[in-house]
Short mmCIF file of C-alpha atoms in Angstrom, two decimals:
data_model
loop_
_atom_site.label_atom_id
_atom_site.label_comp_id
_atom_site.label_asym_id
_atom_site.label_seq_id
_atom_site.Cartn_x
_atom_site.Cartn_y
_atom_site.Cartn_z
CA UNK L 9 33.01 -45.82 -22.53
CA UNK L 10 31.61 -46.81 -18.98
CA UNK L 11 33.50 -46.78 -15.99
CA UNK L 12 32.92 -50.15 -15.06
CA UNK L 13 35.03 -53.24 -14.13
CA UNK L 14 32.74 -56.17 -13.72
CA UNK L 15 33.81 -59.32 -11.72
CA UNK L 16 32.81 -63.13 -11.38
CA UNK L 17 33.42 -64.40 -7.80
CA UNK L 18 33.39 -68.13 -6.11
CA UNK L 19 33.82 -67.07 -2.99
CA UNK L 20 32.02 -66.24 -0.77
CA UNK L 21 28.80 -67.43 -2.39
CA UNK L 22 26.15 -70.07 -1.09
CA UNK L 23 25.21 -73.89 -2.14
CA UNK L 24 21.57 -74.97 -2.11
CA UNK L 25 21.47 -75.25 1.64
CA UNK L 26 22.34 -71.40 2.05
CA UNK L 27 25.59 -72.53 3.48
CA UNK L 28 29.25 -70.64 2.32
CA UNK L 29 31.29 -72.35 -0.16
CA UNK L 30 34.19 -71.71 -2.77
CA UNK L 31 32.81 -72.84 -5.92
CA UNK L 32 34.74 -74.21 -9.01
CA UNK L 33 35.01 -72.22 -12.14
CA UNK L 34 32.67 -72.73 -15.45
CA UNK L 35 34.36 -73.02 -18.29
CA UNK L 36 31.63 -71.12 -20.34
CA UNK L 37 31.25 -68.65 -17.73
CA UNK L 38 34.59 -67.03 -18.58
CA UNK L 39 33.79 -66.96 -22.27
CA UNK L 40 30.27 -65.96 -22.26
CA UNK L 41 30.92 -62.90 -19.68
CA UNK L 42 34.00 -62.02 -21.07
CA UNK L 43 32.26 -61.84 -24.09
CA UNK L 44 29.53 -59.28 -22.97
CA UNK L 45 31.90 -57.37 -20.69
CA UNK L 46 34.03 -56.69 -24.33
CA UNK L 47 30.51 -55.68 -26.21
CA UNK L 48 29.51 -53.74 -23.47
CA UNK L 49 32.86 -51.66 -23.22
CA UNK L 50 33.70 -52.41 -19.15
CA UNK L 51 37.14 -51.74 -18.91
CA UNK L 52 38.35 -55.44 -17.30
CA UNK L 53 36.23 -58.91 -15.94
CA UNK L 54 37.92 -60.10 -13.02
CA UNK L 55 37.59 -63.89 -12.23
CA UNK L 56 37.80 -64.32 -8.28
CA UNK L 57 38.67 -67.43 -6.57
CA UNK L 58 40.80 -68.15 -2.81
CA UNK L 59 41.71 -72.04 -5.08
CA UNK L 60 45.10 -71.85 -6.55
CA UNK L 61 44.56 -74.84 -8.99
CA UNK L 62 41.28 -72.87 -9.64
CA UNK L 63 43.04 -69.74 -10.37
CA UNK L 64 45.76 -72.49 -12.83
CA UNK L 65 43.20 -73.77 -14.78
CA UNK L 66 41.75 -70.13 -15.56
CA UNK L 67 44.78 -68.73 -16.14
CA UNK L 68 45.33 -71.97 -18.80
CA UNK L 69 42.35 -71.53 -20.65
CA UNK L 70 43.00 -67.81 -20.72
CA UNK L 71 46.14 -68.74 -22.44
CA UNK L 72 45.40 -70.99 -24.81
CA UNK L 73 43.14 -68.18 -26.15
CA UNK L 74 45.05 -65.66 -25.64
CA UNK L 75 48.45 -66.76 -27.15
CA UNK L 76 47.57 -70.09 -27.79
CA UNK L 77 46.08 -71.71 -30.68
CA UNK L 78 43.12 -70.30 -30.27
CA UNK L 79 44.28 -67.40 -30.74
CA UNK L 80 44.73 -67.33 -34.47
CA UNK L 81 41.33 -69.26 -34.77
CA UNK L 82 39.37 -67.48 -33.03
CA UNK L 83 40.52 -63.38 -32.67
CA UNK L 84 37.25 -62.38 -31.46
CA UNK L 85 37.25 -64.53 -28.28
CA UNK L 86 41.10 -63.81 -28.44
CA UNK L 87 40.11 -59.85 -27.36
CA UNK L 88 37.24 -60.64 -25.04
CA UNK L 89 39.64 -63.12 -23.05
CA UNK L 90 42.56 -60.53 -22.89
CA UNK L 91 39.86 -58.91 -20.81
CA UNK L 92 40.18 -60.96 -18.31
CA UNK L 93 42.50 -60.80 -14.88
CA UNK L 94 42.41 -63.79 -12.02
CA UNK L 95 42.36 -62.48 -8.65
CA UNK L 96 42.10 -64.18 -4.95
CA UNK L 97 39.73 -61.93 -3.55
CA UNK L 98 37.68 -58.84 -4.75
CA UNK L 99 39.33 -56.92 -2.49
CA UNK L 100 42.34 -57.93 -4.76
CA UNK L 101 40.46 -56.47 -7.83
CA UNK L 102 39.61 -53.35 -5.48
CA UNK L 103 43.01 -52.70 -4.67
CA UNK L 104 44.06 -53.65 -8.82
CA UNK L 105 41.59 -50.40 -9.81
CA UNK L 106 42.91 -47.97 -7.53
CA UNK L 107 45.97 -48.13 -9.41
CA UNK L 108 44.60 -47.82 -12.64
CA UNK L 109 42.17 -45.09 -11.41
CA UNK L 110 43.64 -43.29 -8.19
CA UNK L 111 40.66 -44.33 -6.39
CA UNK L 112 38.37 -47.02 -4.86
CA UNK L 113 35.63 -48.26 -6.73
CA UNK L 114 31.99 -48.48 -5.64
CA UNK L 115 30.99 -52.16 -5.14
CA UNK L 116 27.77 -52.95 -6.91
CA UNK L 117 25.60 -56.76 -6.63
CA UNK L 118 23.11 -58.35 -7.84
CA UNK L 119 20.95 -60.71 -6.47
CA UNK L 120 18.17 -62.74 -7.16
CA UNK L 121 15.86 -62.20 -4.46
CA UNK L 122 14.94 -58.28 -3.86
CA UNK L 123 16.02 -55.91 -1.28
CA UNK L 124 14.19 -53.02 0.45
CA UNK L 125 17.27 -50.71 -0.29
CA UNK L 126 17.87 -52.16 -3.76
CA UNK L 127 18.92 -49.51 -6.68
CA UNK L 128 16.58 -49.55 -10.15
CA UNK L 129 18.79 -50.34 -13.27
CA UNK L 130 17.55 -46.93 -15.09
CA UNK L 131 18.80 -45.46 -12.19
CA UNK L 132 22.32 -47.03 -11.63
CA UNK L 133 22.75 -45.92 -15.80
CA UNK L 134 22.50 -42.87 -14.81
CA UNK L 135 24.91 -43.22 -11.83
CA UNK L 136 27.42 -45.28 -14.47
CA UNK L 137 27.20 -41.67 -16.75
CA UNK L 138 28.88 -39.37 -14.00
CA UNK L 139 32.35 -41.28 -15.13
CA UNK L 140 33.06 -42.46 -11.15
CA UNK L 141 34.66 -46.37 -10.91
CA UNK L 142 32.41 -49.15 -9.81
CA UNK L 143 32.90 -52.70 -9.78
CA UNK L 144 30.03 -55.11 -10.55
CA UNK L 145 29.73 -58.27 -9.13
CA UNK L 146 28.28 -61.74 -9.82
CA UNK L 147 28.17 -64.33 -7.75
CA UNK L 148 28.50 -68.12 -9.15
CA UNK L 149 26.85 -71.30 -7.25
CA UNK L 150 23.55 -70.10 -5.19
CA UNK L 151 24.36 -66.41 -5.10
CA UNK L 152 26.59 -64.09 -3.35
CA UNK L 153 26.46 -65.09 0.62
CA UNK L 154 24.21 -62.35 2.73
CA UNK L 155 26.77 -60.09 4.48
CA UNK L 156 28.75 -59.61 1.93
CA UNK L 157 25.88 -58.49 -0.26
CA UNK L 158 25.37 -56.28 2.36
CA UNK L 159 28.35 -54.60 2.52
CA UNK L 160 28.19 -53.32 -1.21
CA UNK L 161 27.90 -49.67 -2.32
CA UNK L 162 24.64 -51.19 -4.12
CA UNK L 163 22.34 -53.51 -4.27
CA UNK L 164 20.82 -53.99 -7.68
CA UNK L 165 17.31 -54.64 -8.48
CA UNK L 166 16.33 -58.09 -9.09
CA UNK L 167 15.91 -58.95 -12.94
CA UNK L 168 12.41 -59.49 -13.90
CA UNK L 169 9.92 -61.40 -16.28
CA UNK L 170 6.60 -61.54 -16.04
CA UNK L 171 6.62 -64.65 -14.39
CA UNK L 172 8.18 -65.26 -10.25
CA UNK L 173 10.73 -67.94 -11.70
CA UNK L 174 14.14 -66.11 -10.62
CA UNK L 175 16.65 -69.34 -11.62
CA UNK L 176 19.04 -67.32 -14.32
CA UNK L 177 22.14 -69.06 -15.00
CA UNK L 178 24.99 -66.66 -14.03
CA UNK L 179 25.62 -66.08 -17.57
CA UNK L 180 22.35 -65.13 -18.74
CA UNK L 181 22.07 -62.54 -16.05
CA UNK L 182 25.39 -60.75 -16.52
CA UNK L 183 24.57 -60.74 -19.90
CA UNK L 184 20.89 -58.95 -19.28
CA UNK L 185 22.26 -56.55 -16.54
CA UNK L 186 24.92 -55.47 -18.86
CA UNK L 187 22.28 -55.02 -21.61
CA UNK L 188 20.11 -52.77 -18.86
CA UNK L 189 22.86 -50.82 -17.75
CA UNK L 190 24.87 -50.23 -20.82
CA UNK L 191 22.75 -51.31 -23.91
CA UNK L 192 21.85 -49.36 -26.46
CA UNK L 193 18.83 -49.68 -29.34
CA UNK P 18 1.87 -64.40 -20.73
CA UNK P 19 3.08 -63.39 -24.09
CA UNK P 20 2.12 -66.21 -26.99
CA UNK P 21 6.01 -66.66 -27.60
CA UNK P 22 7.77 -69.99 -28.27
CA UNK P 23 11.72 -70.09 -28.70
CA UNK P 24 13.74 -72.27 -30.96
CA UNK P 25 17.84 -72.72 -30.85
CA UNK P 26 18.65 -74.53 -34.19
CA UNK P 27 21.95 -76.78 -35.04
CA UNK P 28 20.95 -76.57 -38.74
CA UNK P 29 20.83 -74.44 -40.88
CA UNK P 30 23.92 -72.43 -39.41
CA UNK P 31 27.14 -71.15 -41.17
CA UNK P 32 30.81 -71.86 -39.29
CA UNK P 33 33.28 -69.29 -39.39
CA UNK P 34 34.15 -69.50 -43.42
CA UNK P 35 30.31 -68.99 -43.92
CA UNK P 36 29.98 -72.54 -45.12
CA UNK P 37 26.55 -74.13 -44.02
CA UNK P 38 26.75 -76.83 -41.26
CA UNK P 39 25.32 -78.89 -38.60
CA UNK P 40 26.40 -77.59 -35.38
CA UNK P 41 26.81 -80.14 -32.57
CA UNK P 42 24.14 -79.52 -29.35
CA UNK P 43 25.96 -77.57 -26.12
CA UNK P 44 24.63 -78.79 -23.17
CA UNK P 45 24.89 -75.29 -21.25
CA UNK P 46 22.55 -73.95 -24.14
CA UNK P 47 19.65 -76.39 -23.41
CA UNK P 48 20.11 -75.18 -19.66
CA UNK P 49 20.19 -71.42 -19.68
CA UNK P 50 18.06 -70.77 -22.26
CA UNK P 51 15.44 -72.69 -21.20
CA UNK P 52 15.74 -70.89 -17.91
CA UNK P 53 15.42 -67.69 -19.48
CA UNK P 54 12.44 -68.84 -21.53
CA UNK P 55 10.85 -69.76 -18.31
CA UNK P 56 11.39 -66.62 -16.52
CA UNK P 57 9.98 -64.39 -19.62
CA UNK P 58 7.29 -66.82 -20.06
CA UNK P 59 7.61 -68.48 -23.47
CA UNK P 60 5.36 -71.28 -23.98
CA UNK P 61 7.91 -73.35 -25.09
CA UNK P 62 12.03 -73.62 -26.09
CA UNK P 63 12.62 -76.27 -29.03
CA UNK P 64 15.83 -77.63 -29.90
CA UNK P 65 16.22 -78.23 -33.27
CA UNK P 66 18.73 -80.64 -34.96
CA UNK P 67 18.69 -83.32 -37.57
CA UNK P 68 21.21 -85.51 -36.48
CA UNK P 69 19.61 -88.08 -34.58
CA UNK P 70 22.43 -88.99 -32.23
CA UNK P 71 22.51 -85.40 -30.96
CA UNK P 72 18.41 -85.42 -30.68
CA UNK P 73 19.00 -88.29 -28.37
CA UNK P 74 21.69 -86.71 -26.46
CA UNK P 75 19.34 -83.57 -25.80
CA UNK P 76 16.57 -86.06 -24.77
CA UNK P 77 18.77 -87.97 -22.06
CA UNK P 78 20.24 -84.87 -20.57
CA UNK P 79 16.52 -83.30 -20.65
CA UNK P 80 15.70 -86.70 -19.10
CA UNK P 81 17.76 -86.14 -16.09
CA UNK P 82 16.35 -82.98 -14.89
CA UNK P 83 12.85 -83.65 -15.44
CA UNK P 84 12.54 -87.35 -14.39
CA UNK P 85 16.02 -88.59 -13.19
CA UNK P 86 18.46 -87.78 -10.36
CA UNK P 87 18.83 -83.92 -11.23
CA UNK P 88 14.98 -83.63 -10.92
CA UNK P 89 14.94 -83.79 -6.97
CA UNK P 90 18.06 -82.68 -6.54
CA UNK P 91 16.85 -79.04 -8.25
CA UNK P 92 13.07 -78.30 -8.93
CA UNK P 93 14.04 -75.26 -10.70
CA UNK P 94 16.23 -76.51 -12.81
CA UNK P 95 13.63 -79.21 -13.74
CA UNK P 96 10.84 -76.70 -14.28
CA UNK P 97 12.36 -74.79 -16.73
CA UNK P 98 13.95 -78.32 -18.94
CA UNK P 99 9.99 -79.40 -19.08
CA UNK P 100 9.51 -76.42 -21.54
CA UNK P 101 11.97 -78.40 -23.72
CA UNK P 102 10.98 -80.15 -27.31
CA UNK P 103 13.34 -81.87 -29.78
CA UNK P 104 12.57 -81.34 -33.04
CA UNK P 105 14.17 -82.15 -36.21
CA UNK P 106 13.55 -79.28 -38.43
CA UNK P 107 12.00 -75.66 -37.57
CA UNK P 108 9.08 -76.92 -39.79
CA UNK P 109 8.73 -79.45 -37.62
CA UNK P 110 8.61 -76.54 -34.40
CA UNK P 111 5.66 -74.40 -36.45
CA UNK P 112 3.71 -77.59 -36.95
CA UNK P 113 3.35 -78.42 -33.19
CA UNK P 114 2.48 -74.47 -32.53
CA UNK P 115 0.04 -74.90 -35.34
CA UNK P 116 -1.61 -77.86 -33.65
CA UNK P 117 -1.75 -75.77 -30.23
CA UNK P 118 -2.70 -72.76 -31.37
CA UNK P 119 -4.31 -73.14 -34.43
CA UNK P 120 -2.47 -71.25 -37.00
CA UNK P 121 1.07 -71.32 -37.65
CA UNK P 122 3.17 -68.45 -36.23
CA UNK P 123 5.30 -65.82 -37.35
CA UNK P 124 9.17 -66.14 -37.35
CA UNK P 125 11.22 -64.09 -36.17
CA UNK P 126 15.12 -64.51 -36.63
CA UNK P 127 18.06 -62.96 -34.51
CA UNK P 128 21.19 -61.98 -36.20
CA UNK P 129 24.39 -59.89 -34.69
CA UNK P 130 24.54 -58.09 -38.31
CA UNK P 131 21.80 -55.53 -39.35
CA UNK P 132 19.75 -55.43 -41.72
CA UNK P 133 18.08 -52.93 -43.64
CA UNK P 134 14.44 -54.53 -43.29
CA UNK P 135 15.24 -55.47 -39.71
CA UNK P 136 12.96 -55.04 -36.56
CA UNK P 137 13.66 -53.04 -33.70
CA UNK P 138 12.84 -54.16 -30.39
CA UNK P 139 10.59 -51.69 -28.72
CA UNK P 140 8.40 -52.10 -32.05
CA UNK P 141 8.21 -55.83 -31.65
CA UNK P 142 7.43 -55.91 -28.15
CA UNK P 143 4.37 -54.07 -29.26
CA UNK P 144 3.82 -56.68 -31.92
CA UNK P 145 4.24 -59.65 -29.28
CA UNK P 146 1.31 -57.60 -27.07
CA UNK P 147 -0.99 -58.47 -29.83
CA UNK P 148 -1.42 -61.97 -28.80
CA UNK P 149 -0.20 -63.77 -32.19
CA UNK P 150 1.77 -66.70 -32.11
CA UNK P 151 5.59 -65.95 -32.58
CA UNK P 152 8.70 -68.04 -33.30
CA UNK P 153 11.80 -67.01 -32.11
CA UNK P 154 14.54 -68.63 -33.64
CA UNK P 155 18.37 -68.59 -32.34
CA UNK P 156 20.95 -70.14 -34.55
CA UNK P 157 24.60 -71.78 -33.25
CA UNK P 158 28.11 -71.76 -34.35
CA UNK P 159 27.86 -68.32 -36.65
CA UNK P 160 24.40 -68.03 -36.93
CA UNK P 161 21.74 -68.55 -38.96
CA UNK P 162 21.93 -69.29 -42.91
CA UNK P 163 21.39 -66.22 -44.83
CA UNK P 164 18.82 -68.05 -47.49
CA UNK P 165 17.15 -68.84 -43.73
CA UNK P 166 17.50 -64.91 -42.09
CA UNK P 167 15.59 -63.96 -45.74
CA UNK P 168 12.79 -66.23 -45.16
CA UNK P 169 11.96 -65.00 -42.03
CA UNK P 170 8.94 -62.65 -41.17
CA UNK P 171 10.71 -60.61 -38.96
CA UNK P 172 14.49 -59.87 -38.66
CA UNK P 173 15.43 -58.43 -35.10
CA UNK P 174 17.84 -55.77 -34.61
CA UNK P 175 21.18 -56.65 -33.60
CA UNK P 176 21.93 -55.94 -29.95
CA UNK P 177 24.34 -53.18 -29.71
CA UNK P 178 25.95 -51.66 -26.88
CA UNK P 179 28.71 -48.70 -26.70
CA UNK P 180 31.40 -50.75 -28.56
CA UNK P 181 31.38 -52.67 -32.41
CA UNK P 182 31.98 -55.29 -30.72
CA UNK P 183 28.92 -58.43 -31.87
CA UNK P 184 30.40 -61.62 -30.72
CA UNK P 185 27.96 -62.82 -27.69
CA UNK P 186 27.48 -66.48 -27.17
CA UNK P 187 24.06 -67.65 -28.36
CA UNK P 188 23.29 -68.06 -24.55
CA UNK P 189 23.80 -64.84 -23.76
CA UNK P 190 22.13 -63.09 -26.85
CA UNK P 191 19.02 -65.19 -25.85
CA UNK P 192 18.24 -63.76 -22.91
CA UNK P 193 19.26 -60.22 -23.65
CA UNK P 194 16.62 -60.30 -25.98
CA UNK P 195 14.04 -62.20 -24.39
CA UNK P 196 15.10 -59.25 -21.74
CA UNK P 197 14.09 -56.66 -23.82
CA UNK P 198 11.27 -58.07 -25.33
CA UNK P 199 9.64 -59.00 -22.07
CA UNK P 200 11.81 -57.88 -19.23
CA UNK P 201 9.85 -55.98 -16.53
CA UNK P 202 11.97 -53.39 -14.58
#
């Protein structure tokens, strides 16, 4: 199994304008990535957000799957969902991995747009096979803001079509960069 | 561009006892599937479902981000909802790609089981570079009707990463495989 801890954050990230915002969770979001992080064998999907009523209402719908009702009806979204942890701040999740694993993960992002210093996904596979912790992050909203994209360990390649339309939902591309990194045929 | 056109069907799918029903429309799946289908270039994304209320549910929400409000407000968003047709039955889907291309195309069902006949999908994308017309149908709630999967011309792989795990939400599954059908690294 990878080494990888994947996270969802809502802060900071950018609205249409370009300007920093905390976003509100997705319902769907926590399902549907929780969903691929479980298929795709990373070890935990943190959900990031500063909002304490934000970090509530996660922590309810986590719940109702988890132990709740849903629960018995649904066991398969009842194990992706236990993958799930809330935390204020990725450094949060940073500091929650170098307990499990004695060490600081790499931070990895992904971004629409590309970036001269960007890392190929058949390359970062073959970084994820020398068993090291990284943490890879998605940003919700408009994207991860600038400076903290560059701050990361890496910069991931854009995902590509063979058309310019780069408008993903966040879903769809943690899904696909999973799939790139960690799929197998 | 690759002659593809995408279909996400409410009928005929099986719920979780395997008992065939009509599934009720999910707004997110109109959204990020038809943004996937625009960044890999399909031609089209139908949305199949008999029930007539839901139909017109899927038209006023497509409404909104092609002609309303949400159209200004986000071009992409609009751009990719365009590529949107309702359509009652898949029938109904081949017909209109018969009238645009002349010849009725292929279908090609997803399914998170394998099969023995099934498709992998290195060996379609081949097929796809052909230039035939292809149908790609997604089914909802627990998939596609068996008696439907069998009628099918082609039966894709499941995707599969390091775990057994096969639960992905439709959204996701759609553009994993549109990913490695037409991704571009």
């Amino acid at each position: 199994m990878p080494n990888l801890y994947v996270a969802l954050t809502h802060y900071p990230v950018v609205d249409k304008r370009g300007d920093i915002i905390n976003s509100a969770v997705t319902n769907l979001d926590l399902h549907d990535i929780s969903r691929a992080v479980k298929t795709y064998g990373a070890k935990s999907f943190y959900v990031v957000t500063r909002l304490v009523d934000q970090q509530n209402l996660v922590q309810k719908i986590i719940l109702h799957w988890t132990s709740g009702l849903g629960a018995s009806y649904n066991p398969a979204r009842r194990s992706a969902l236990e993958l799930v942890k809330v935390k204020h701040t990725i450094a949060d999740a940073a500091e929650d991995i170098k307990v499990i694993e004695g060490k600081y993960p790499k931070t990895v992002v992904t971004c629409a747009r590309k970036y001269p210093a960007s890392t190929g996904f058949k390359e970062f596979r073959e970084v994820l096979k020398i068993g090291q912790p990284h943490l890879l992050i998605f940003g919700t909203a408009w994207g991860l803001a600038e400076a903290f994209i560059s701050d990361a360990d890496y910069i991931l390649d854009p995902i590509t079509g063979p058309t310019d339309y780069n408008h993903l939902s966040v879903r769809s591309a943690a899904g696909i960069i999973l799939d790139r990194l960690l799929g197998t045929t």
